[in-house]
Amino acid sequence: MITNKIIEFIGMPGSGKTFYENKIIKLGKKKIIKNNFNYLNKLQKTKFIILFIFSYPIFFFKSFNLILKNILKKKEFRKYSYYFYNEIAYRSYFEFKIKDKIILLNSEGFVYRASNYFNYIFNKKTEKYLNCLPKVDLIIFVKSYKKTNLLRTKKRKIGYKYNEKDLKDYYKKTNFLKKVCNFLKKKKIKIIFINNFNNNNYRKNLKKIIKYI
């Protein structure tokens, strides 16, 4: 394992990102952690956000501008700004404070949220944005059928569920994520694909993931 290794899960809601994330954390015990928005208090978050801005100024201001420009509805702005600021605070804490051989797992992080910032349109602007991404050592793309994803999310008592717009844009988003992966592959970022089309092959998928981390 590499010091401060950062792994991001991407894939459509219901594909199994959080499922595999939690399974891996149990296997890795204290050596593997997940992004925890509640770990830091407000003062600590402010401190680490400032450190993040100094470390990744271009990425920070590009992201903030995209959130302001593309997420026009108040609820949407609050949601994406909440995820962004909490994520950069914990990410900065992880980079500056944790010096042991620890792996950070991030479900739906910087790479995944780019799909919302660019409205599922991959172009030169998207490439420029991806070129200034903070470090990511491994991307795990969890794939599943649309019908399966819908069934899984419907069973949830809490958490994300598809709305009409999500269903309409489903394939636009999956294609966007595939194009992002193809682009990042060219930048020598390791990407593995997990086929989670049913719930019976998760042990095989876990072995595949553990092999790479």
PDB file of C-alpha atoms in Angstrom:
ATOM      1  CA  MET A   1       0.000   0.000   0.000  1.00  0.00           C
ATOM      2  CA  ILE A   2       1.168   3.530  -0.800  1.00  0.00           C
ATOM      3  CA  THR A   3       1.209   6.387   1.711  1.00  0.00           C
ATOM      4  CA  ASN A   4      -1.892   8.542   1.418  1.00  0.00           C
ATOM      5  CA  LYS A   5      -3.384   6.680  -1.501  1.00  0.00           C
ATOM      6  CA  ILE A   6      -6.617   8.201  -2.812  1.00  0.00           C
ATOM      7  CA  ILE A   7      -9.262   6.070  -4.505  1.00  0.00           C
ATOM      8  CA  GLU A   8     -12.490   7.352  -6.007  1.00  0.00           C
ATOM      9  CA  PHE A   9     -15.558   5.287  -6.865  1.00  0.00           C
ATOM     10  CA  ILE A  10     -17.674   6.412  -9.783  1.00  0.00           C
ATOM     11  CA  GLY A  11     -20.798   4.960 -11.365  1.00  0.00           C
ATOM     12  CA  MET A  12     -24.512   5.562 -11.529  1.00  0.00           C
ATOM     13  CA  PRO A  13     -26.612   5.740  -8.333  1.00  0.00           C
ATOM     14  CA  GLY A  14     -27.540   2.215  -7.267  1.00  0.00           C
ATOM     15  CA  SER A  15     -24.587   0.597  -9.041  1.00  0.00           C
ATOM     16  CA  GLY A  16     -22.961  -0.385  -5.730  1.00  0.00           C
ATOM     17  CA  LYS A  17     -20.296   2.246  -5.030  1.00  0.00           C
ATOM     18  CA  THR A  18     -21.075   2.673  -1.333  1.00  0.00           C
ATOM     19  CA  PHE A  19     -21.618  -1.086  -0.938  1.00  0.00           C
ATOM     20  CA  TYR A  20     -18.074  -1.884  -2.091  1.00  0.00           C
ATOM     21  CA  GLU A  21     -16.620   1.071  -0.243  1.00  0.00           C
ATOM     22  CA  ASN A  22     -18.032  -0.215   3.060  1.00  0.00           C
ATOM     23  CA  LYS A  23     -16.909  -3.801   2.368  1.00  0.00           C
ATOM     24  CA  ILE A  24     -13.345  -2.641   1.664  1.00  0.00           C
ATOM     25  CA  ILE A  25     -13.228  -0.523   4.824  1.00  0.00           C
ATOM     26  CA  LYS A  26     -14.171  -3.564   6.919  1.00  0.00           C
ATOM     27  CA  LEU A  27     -11.408  -5.619   5.287  1.00  0.00           C
ATOM     28  CA  GLY A  28      -8.787  -2.891   5.677  1.00  0.00           C
ATOM     29  CA  LYS A  29      -9.739  -1.962   9.236  1.00  0.00           C
ATOM     30  CA  LYS A  30      -7.705   1.102  10.307  1.00  0.00           C
ATOM     31  CA  LYS A  31      -5.637   1.180   7.127  1.00  0.00           C
ATOM     32  CA  ILE A  32      -8.577   2.247   4.955  1.00  0.00           C
ATOM     33  CA  ILE A  33     -10.877   5.192   5.700  1.00  0.00           C
ATOM     34  CA  LYS A  34     -13.702   6.969   3.891  1.00  0.00           C
ATOM     35  CA  ASN A  35     -14.383  10.652   3.379  1.00  0.00           C
ATOM     36  CA  ASN A  36     -16.057  11.840   6.587  1.00  0.00           C
ATOM     37  CA  PHE A  37     -17.813  15.227   6.386  1.00  0.00           C
ATOM     38  CA  ASN A  38     -18.515  15.256  10.129  1.00  0.00           C
ATOM     39  CA  TYR A  39     -14.980  14.518  11.353  1.00  0.00           C
ATOM     40  CA  LEU A  40     -13.800  18.136  11.412  1.00  0.00           C
ATOM     41  CA  ASN A  41     -15.431  21.046  13.222  1.00  0.00           C
ATOM     42  CA  LYS A  42     -16.157  24.374  11.476  1.00  0.00           C
ATOM     43  CA  LEU A  43     -12.881  26.001  12.520  1.00  0.00           C
ATOM     44  CA  GLN A  44     -10.846  23.015  11.334  1.00  0.00           C
ATOM     45  CA  LYS A  45     -12.742  22.914   8.041  1.00  0.00           C
ATOM     46  CA  THR A  46     -12.008  26.602   7.425  1.00  0.00           C
ATOM     47  CA  LYS A  47      -8.302  26.033   8.095  1.00  0.00           C
ATOM     48  CA  PHE A  48      -8.042  23.055   5.750  1.00  0.00           C
ATOM     49  CA  ILE A  49     -10.119  24.718   3.030  1.00  0.00           C
ATOM     50  CA  ILE A  50      -7.619  27.595   3.009  1.00  0.00           C
ATOM     51  CA  LEU A  51      -4.755  25.097   2.764  1.00  0.00           C
ATOM     52  CA  PHE A  52      -6.537  23.382  -0.119  1.00  0.00           C
ATOM     53  CA  ILE A  53      -6.956  26.684  -1.986  1.00  0.00           C
ATOM     54  CA  PHE A  54      -3.220  27.343  -1.703  1.00  0.00           C
ATOM     55  CA  SER A  55      -2.446  23.803  -2.902  1.00  0.00           C
ATOM     56  CA  TYR A  56      -4.956  23.662  -5.782  1.00  0.00           C
ATOM     57  CA  PRO A  57      -5.952  27.270  -6.607  1.00  0.00           C
ATOM     58  CA  ILE A  58      -6.858  26.660 -10.263  1.00  0.00           C
ATOM     59  CA  PHE A  59      -9.014  23.639  -9.482  1.00  0.00           C
ATOM     60  CA  PHE A  60     -10.732  25.414  -6.588  1.00  0.00           C
ATOM     61  CA  PHE A  61     -11.715  28.533  -8.532  1.00  0.00           C
ATOM     62  CA  LYS A  62     -12.703  26.593 -11.642  1.00  0.00           C
ATOM     63  CA  SER A  63     -14.961  24.357  -9.535  1.00  0.00           C
ATOM     64  CA  PHE A  64     -16.490  27.253  -7.626  1.00  0.00           C
ATOM     65  CA  ASN A  65     -17.170  29.108 -10.869  1.00  0.00           C
ATOM     66  CA  LEU A  66     -18.825  26.026 -12.397  1.00  0.00           C
ATOM     67  CA  ILE A  67     -21.019  25.556  -9.336  1.00  0.00           C
ATOM     68  CA  LEU A  68     -22.150  29.186  -9.523  1.00  0.00           C
ATOM     69  CA  LYS A  69     -22.646  29.139 -13.281  1.00  0.00           C
ATOM     70  CA  ASN A  70     -24.329  25.782 -13.859  1.00  0.00           C
ATOM     71  CA  ILE A  71     -26.151  24.931 -10.649  1.00  0.00           C
ATOM     72  CA  LEU A  72     -28.692  27.753 -10.778  1.00  0.00           C
ATOM     73  CA  LYS A  73     -31.430  26.486  -8.469  1.00  0.00           C
ATOM     74  CA  LYS A  74     -30.961  27.415  -4.820  1.00  0.00           C
ATOM     75  CA  LYS A  75     -31.361  23.865  -3.568  1.00  0.00           C
ATOM     76  CA  GLU A  76     -28.915  22.562  -6.159  1.00  0.00           C
ATOM     77  CA  PHE A  77     -26.347  25.252  -5.310  1.00  0.00           C
ATOM     78  CA  ARG A  78     -26.564  24.437  -1.618  1.00  0.00           C
ATOM     79  CA  LYS A  79     -26.233  20.727  -2.284  1.00  0.00           C
ATOM     80  CA  TYR A  80     -23.182  20.913  -4.550  1.00  0.00           C
ATOM     81  CA  SER A  81     -21.420  23.626  -2.575  1.00  0.00           C
ATOM     82  CA  TYR A  82     -21.983  21.535   0.583  1.00  0.00           C
ATOM     83  CA  TYR A  83     -20.357  18.467  -0.978  1.00  0.00           C
ATOM     84  CA  PHE A  84     -17.530  20.470  -2.530  1.00  0.00           C
ATOM     85  CA  TYR A  85     -16.486  22.413   0.557  1.00  0.00           C
ATOM     86  CA  ASN A  86     -16.736  19.440   2.896  1.00  0.00           C
ATOM     87  CA  GLU A  87     -14.813  17.265   0.486  1.00  0.00           C
ATOM     88  CA  ILE A  88     -11.945  19.698   0.004  1.00  0.00           C
ATOM     89  CA  ALA A  89     -11.712  20.260   3.778  1.00  0.00           C
ATOM     90  CA  TYR A  90     -11.383  16.543   4.547  1.00  0.00           C
ATOM     91  CA  ARG A  91      -9.159  15.949   1.523  1.00  0.00           C
ATOM     92  CA  SER A  92      -6.808  18.703   2.704  1.00  0.00           C
ATOM     93  CA  TYR A  93      -6.827  17.279   6.233  1.00  0.00           C
ATOM     94  CA  PHE A  94      -5.932  13.867   4.806  1.00  0.00           C
ATOM     95  CA  GLU A  95      -3.013  15.252   2.792  1.00  0.00           C
ATOM     96  CA  PHE A  96      -1.554  17.521   5.483  1.00  0.00           C
ATOM     97  CA  LYS A  97      -2.241  15.581   8.688  1.00  0.00           C
ATOM     98  CA  ILE A  98      -2.188  11.860   7.935  1.00  0.00           C
ATOM     99  CA  LYS A  99       1.325  10.579   7.290  1.00  0.00           C
ATOM    100  CA  ASP A 100       0.791   6.838   7.752  1.00  0.00           C
ATOM    101  CA  LYS A 101       0.063   4.246   5.082  1.00  0.00           C
ATOM    102  CA  ILE A 102      -3.639   4.997   4.850  1.00  0.00           C
ATOM    103  CA  ILE A 103      -5.998   4.703   1.881  1.00  0.00           C
ATOM    104  CA  LEU A 104      -8.803   7.253   1.478  1.00  0.00           C
ATOM    105  CA  LEU A 105     -11.920   5.977  -0.275  1.00  0.00           C
ATOM    106  CA  ASN A 106     -14.182   8.553  -1.827  1.00  0.00           C
ATOM    107  CA  SER A 107     -17.564   7.684  -3.278  1.00  0.00           C
ATOM    108  CA  GLU A 108     -18.702  10.307  -5.809  1.00  0.00           C
ATOM    109  CA  GLY A 109     -15.810  12.717  -5.444  1.00  0.00           C
ATOM    110  CA  PHE A 110     -14.234  15.321  -7.714  1.00  0.00           C
ATOM    111  CA  VAL A 111     -14.287  13.137 -10.837  1.00  0.00           C
ATOM    112  CA  TYR A 112     -17.921  12.058 -10.447  1.00  0.00           C
ATOM    113  CA  ARG A 113     -19.246  15.550  -9.689  1.00  0.00           C
ATOM    114  CA  ALA A 114     -17.755  16.914 -12.897  1.00  0.00           C
ATOM    115  CA  SER A 115     -20.730  15.307 -14.666  1.00  0.00           C
ATOM    116  CA  ASN A 116     -23.067  17.750 -12.929  1.00  0.00           C
ATOM    117  CA  TYR A 117     -20.807  20.764 -13.457  1.00  0.00           C
ATOM    118  CA  PHE A 118     -20.670  20.170 -17.228  1.00  0.00           C
ATOM    119  CA  ASN A 119     -24.257  18.956 -17.655  1.00  0.00           C
ATOM    120  CA  TYR A 120     -22.972  15.607 -19.028  1.00  0.00           C
ATOM    121  CA  ILE A 121     -21.266  17.301 -21.990  1.00  0.00           C
ATOM    122  CA  PHE A 122     -17.649  16.264 -22.542  1.00  0.00           C
ATOM    123  CA  ASN A 123     -15.597  18.824 -24.469  1.00  0.00           C
ATOM    124  CA  LYS A 124     -12.327  20.784 -24.372  1.00  0.00           C
ATOM    125  CA  LYS A 125     -13.485  22.713 -21.307  1.00  0.00           C
ATOM    126  CA  THR A 126     -14.051  19.420 -19.519  1.00  0.00           C
ATOM    127  CA  GLU A 127     -10.543  18.285 -20.449  1.00  0.00           C
ATOM    128  CA  LYS A 128      -9.023  21.508 -19.108  1.00  0.00           C
ATOM    129  CA  TYR A 129     -10.889  21.012 -15.848  1.00  0.00           C
ATOM    130  CA  LEU A 130      -9.753  17.392 -15.536  1.00  0.00           C
ATOM    131  CA  ASN A 131      -6.175  18.471 -16.208  1.00  0.00           C
ATOM    132  CA  CYS A 132      -6.113  20.392 -12.931  1.00  0.00           C
ATOM    133  CA  LEU A 133      -7.731  17.684 -10.782  1.00  0.00           C
ATOM    134  CA  PRO A 134      -6.039  16.988  -7.435  1.00  0.00           C
ATOM    135  CA  LYS A 135      -4.226  13.692  -7.137  1.00  0.00           C
ATOM    136  CA  VAL A 136      -6.196  10.475  -7.530  1.00  0.00           C
ATOM    137  CA  ASP A 137      -4.352   7.126  -7.542  1.00  0.00           C
ATOM    138  CA  LEU A 138      -7.136   4.807  -8.620  1.00  0.00           C
ATOM    139  CA  ILE A 139     -10.650   5.152 -10.039  1.00  0.00           C
ATOM    140  CA  ILE A 140     -13.080   2.275  -9.596  1.00  0.00           C
ATOM    141  CA  PHE A 141     -15.948   2.434 -12.083  1.00  0.00           C
ATOM    142  CA  VAL A 142     -18.846   0.316 -10.821  1.00  0.00           C
ATOM    143  CA  LYS A 143     -21.182  -0.650 -13.669  1.00  0.00           C
ATOM    144  CA  SER A 144     -24.683  -2.080 -13.492  1.00  0.00           C
ATOM    145  CA  TYR A 145     -27.890  -2.224 -15.535  1.00  0.00           C
ATOM    146  CA  LYS A 146     -30.250   0.744 -15.421  1.00  0.00           C
ATOM    147  CA  LYS A 147     -33.153  -1.472 -14.306  1.00  0.00           C
ATOM    148  CA  THR A 148     -31.058  -2.954 -11.498  1.00  0.00           C
ATOM    149  CA  ASN A 149     -29.938   0.477 -10.315  1.00  0.00           C
ATOM    150  CA  LEU A 150     -33.526   1.706 -10.200  1.00  0.00           C
ATOM    151  CA  LEU A 151     -34.645  -1.314  -8.168  1.00  0.00           C
ATOM    152  CA  ARG A 152     -31.796  -0.869  -5.698  1.00  0.00           C
ATOM    153  CA  THR A 153     -32.472   2.826  -5.147  1.00  0.00           C
ATOM    154  CA  LYS A 154     -36.228   2.246  -4.755  1.00  0.00           C
ATOM    155  CA  LYS A 155     -35.523  -0.120  -1.858  1.00  0.00           C
ATOM    156  CA  ARG A 156     -33.637   2.565   0.060  1.00  0.00           C
ATOM    157  CA  LYS A 157     -35.382   4.084   3.044  1.00  0.00           C
ATOM    158  CA  ILE A 158     -33.070   7.094   2.908  1.00  0.00           C
ATOM    159  CA  GLY A 159     -30.628   8.380   0.313  1.00  0.00           C
ATOM    160  CA  TYR A 160     -30.649   9.172  -3.378  1.00  0.00           C
ATOM    161  CA  LYS A 161     -33.558   8.197  -5.619  1.00  0.00           C
ATOM    162  CA  TYR A 162     -33.972   8.888  -9.328  1.00  0.00           C
ATOM    163  CA  ASN A 163     -36.267  11.687 -10.441  1.00  0.00           C
ATOM    164  CA  GLU A 164     -37.651  12.282 -13.955  1.00  0.00           C
ATOM    165  CA  LYS A 165     -34.681  14.396 -15.080  1.00  0.00           C
ATOM    166  CA  ASP A 166     -32.223  11.783 -13.812  1.00  0.00           C
ATOM    167  CA  LEU A 167     -33.985   9.073 -15.796  1.00  0.00           C
ATOM    168  CA  LYS A 168     -34.048  11.227 -18.912  1.00  0.00           C
ATOM    169  CA  ASP A 169     -30.323  11.986 -18.634  1.00  0.00           C
ATOM    170  CA  TYR A 170     -29.296   8.497 -17.480  1.00  0.00           C
ATOM    171  CA  TYR A 171     -27.376   7.457 -20.607  1.00  0.00           C
ATOM    172  CA  LYS A 172     -25.934  10.936 -21.137  1.00  0.00           C
ATOM    173  CA  LYS A 173     -24.378  10.686 -17.700  1.00  0.00           C
ATOM    174  CA  THR A 174     -23.036   7.153 -18.149  1.00  0.00           C
ATOM    175  CA  ASN A 175     -21.474   8.141 -21.485  1.00  0.00           C
ATOM    176  CA  PHE A 176     -19.947  11.229 -19.889  1.00  0.00           C
ATOM    177  CA  LEU A 177     -18.351   9.141 -17.131  1.00  0.00           C
ATOM    178  CA  LYS A 178     -16.955   6.699 -19.719  1.00  0.00           C
ATOM    179  CA  LYS A 179     -15.399   9.580 -21.667  1.00  0.00           C
ATOM    180  CA  VAL A 180     -13.899  10.965 -18.455  1.00  0.00           C
ATOM    181  CA  CYS A 181     -12.334   7.572 -17.734  1.00  0.00           C
ATOM    182  CA  ASN A 182     -10.917   7.315 -21.251  1.00  0.00           C
ATOM    183  CA  PHE A 183      -9.376  10.768 -20.893  1.00  0.00           C
ATOM    184  CA  LEU A 184      -7.886  10.052 -17.459  1.00  0.00           C
ATOM    185  CA  LYS A 185      -6.481   6.736 -18.716  1.00  0.00           C
ATOM    186  CA  LYS A 186      -4.396   8.725 -21.188  1.00  0.00           C
ATOM    187  CA  LYS A 187      -3.058  10.674 -18.221  1.00  0.00           C
ATOM    188  CA  LYS A 188      -1.827   7.365 -16.748  1.00  0.00           C
ATOM    189  CA  ILE A 189      -4.411   7.236 -13.966  1.00  0.00           C
ATOM    190  CA  LYS A 190      -5.255   3.641 -13.088  1.00  0.00           C
ATOM    191  CA  ILE A 191      -8.906   2.761 -13.717  1.00  0.00           C
ATOM    192  CA  ILE A 192     -10.616  -0.569 -13.074  1.00  0.00           C
ATOM    193  CA  PHE A 193     -14.139  -1.560 -14.053  1.00  0.00           C
ATOM    194  CA  ILE A 194     -16.384  -3.605 -11.764  1.00  0.00           C
ATOM    195  CA  ASN A 195     -19.393  -5.355 -13.287  1.00  0.00           C
ATOM    196  CA  ASN A 196     -21.986  -5.339 -10.531  1.00  0.00           C
ATOM    197  CA  PHE A 197     -24.945  -6.450 -12.633  1.00  0.00           C
ATOM    198  CA  ASN A 198     -26.209  -8.774  -9.893  1.00  0.00           C
ATOM    199  CA  ASN A 199     -25.552  -9.306  -6.192  1.00  0.00           C
ATOM    200  CA  ASN A 200     -23.997 -12.761  -6.533  1.00  0.00           C
ATOM    201  CA  ASN A 201     -20.530 -11.851  -7.801  1.00  0.00           C
ATOM    202  CA  TYR A 202     -19.510  -9.327  -5.152  1.00  0.00           C
ATOM    203  CA  ARG A 203     -16.806 -11.588  -3.652  1.00  0.00           C
ATOM    204  CA  LYS A 204     -15.121 -11.852  -7.033  1.00  0.00           C
ATOM    205  CA  ASN A 205     -15.367  -8.078  -7.464  1.00  0.00           C
ATOM    206  CA  LEU A 206     -13.923  -7.484  -3.981  1.00  0.00           C
ATOM    207  CA  LYS A 207     -10.901  -9.654  -4.787  1.00  0.00           C
ATOM    208  CA  LYS A 208     -10.363  -7.667  -7.970  1.00  0.00           C
ATOM    209  CA  ILE A 209     -10.482  -4.363  -6.082  1.00  0.00           C
ATOM    210  CA  ILE A 210      -8.201  -5.543  -3.251  1.00  0.00           C
ATOM    211  CA  LYS A 211      -5.663  -6.686  -5.836  1.00  0.00           C
ATOM    212  CA  TYR A 212      -5.238  -3.101  -7.042  1.00  0.00           C
ATOM    213  CA  ILE A 213      -5.194  -1.351  -3.677  1.00  0.00           C
TER     214      ILE A 213
END
